[in-house]
XYZ file of N, CA and C in Angstrom:
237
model
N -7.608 4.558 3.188
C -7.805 3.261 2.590
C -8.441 3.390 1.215
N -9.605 4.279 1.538
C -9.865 4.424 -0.267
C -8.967 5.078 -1.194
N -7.973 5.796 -0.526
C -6.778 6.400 -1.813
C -6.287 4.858 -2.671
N -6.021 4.047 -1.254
C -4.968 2.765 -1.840
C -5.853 1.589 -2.711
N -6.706 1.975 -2.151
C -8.058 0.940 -3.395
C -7.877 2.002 -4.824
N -8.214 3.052 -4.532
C -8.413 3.824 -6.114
C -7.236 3.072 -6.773
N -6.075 3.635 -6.074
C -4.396 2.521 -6.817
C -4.133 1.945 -7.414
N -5.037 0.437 -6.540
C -4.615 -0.652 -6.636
C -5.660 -0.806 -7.772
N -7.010 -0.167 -8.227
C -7.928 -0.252 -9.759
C -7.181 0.462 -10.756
N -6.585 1.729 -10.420
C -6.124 2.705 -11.818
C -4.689 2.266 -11.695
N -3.864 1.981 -11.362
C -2.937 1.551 -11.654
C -1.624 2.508 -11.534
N -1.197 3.053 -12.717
C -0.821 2.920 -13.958
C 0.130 1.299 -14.484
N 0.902 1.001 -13.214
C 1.541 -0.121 -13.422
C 1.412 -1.490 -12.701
N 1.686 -2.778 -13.133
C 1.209 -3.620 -12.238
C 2.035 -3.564 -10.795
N 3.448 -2.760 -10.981
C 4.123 -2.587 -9.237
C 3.027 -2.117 -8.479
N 2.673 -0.677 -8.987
C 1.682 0.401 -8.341
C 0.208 -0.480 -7.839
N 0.244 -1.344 -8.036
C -1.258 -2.315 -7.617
C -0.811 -2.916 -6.984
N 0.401 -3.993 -6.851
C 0.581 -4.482 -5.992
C 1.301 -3.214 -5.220
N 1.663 -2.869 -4.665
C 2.126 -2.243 -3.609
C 0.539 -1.474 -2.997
N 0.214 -1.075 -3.898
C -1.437 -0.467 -2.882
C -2.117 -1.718 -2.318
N -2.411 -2.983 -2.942
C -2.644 -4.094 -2.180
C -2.294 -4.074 -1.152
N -0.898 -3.626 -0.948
C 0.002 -4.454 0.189
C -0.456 -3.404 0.852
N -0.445 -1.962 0.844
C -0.661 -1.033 1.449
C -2.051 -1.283 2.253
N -3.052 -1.569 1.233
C -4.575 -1.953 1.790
C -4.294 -2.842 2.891
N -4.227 -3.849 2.593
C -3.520 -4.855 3.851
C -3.355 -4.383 4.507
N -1.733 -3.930 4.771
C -1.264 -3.067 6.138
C -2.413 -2.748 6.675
N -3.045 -1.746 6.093
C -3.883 -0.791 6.767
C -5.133 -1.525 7.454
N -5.568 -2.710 6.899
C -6.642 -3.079 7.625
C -6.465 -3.913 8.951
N -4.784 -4.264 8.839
C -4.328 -5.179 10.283
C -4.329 -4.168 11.171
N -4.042 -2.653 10.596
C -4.057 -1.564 11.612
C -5.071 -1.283 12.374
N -6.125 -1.264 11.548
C -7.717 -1.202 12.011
C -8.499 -2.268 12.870
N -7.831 -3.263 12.796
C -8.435 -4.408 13.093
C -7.439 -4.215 14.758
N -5.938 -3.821 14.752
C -5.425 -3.235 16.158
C -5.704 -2.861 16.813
N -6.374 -1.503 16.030
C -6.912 -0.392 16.980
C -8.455 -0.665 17.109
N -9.184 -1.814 16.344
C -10.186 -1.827 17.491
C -10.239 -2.833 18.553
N -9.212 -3.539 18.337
C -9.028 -4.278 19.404
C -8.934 -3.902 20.776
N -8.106 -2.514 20.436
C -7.423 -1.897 21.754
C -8.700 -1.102 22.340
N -9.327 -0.546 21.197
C -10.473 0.429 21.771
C -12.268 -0.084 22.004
N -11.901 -1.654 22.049
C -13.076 -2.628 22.480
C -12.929 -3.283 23.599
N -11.328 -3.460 23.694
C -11.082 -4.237 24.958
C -10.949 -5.764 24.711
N -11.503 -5.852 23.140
C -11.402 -7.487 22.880
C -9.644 -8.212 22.391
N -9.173 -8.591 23.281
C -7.511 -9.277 22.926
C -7.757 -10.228 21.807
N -9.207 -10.441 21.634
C -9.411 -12.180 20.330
C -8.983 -10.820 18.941
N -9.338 -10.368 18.754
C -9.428 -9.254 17.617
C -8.004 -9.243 17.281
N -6.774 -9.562 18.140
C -5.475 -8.982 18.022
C -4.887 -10.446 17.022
N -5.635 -11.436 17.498
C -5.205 -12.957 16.994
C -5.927 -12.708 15.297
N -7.027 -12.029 15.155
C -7.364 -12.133 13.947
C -6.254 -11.273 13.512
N -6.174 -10.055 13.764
C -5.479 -9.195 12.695
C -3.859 -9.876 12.590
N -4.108 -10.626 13.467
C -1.851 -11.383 12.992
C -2.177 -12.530 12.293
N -3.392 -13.206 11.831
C -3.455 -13.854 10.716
C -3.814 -13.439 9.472
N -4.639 -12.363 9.705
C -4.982 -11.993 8.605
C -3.668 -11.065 7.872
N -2.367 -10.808 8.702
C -1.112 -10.159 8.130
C -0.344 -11.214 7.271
N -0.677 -12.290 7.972
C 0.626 -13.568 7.864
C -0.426 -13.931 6.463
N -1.562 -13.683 6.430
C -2.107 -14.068 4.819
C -1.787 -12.978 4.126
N -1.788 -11.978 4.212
C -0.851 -10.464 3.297
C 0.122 -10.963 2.606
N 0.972 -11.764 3.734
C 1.845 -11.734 3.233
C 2.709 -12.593 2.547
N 2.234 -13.634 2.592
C 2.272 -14.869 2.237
C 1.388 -14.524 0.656
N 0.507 -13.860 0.467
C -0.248 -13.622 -0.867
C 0.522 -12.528 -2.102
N 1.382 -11.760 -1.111
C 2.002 -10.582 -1.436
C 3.256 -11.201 -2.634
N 3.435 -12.093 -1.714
C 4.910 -12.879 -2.054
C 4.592 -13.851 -2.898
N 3.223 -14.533 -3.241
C 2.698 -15.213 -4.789
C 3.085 -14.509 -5.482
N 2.110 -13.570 -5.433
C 2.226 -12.386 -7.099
C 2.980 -11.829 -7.100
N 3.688 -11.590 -6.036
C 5.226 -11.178 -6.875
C 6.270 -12.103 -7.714
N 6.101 -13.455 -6.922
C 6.570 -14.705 -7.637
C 5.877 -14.849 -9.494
N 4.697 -14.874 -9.138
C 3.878 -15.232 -10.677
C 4.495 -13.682 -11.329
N 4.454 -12.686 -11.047
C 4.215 -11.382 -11.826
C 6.667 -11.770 -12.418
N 7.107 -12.061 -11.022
C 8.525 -12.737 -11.294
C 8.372 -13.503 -12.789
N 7.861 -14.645 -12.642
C 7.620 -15.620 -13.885
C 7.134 -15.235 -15.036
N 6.440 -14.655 -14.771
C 5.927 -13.838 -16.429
C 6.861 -13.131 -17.144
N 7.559 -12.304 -15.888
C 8.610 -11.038 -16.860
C 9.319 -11.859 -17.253
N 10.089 -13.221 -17.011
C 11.548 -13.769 -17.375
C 10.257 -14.701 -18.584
N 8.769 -15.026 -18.072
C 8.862 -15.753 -19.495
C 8.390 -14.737 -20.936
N 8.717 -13.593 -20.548
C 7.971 -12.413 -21.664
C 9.439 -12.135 -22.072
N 10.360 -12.336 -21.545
C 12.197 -11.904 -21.870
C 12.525 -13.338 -22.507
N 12.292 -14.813 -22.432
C 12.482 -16.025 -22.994
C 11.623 -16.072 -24.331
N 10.591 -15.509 -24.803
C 9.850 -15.461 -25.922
C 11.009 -14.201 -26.792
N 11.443 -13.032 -26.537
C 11.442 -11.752 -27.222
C 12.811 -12.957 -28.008
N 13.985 -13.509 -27.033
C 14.734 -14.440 -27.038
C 15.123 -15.295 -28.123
N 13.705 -15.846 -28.104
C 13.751 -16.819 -28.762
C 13.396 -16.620 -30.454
């Protein structure tokens, strides 16, 4: 998890951040699985499938906004 944090700060590109985001994510619904399984608590399993369905639902903004920028950075060169 700390590789995909270093990532998602140094970059080099804005893909390479978002995708370590997404990666971070993943990884913490994983964690949040496996302690579910290794506590015995089933409530833990309900957090980590919301806290995915917000991944991903957030994932799919900034790719939308980061979408909008490139076509309005290609409508300026354009114009």
């Amino acid at each position: 998890m700390a590789l995909a944090l270093l990532r998602a700060i140094l970059g080099p590109s804005e893909y390479d951040r978002i995708l370590a985001i997404n990666m971070f994510g993943t990884k913490t619904v994983l964690l949040l699985a496996v302690l579910c399984f290794a506590m015995g608590r089933p409530d833990f399993l309900d957090l980590a499938l919301a806290y995915a369905l917000i991944n991903f639902i957030g994932i799919l903004a900034v790719l939308e906004f980061f979408k909008l920028k490139a076509n309005g950075e290609e409508r300026d060169h354009n114009a």
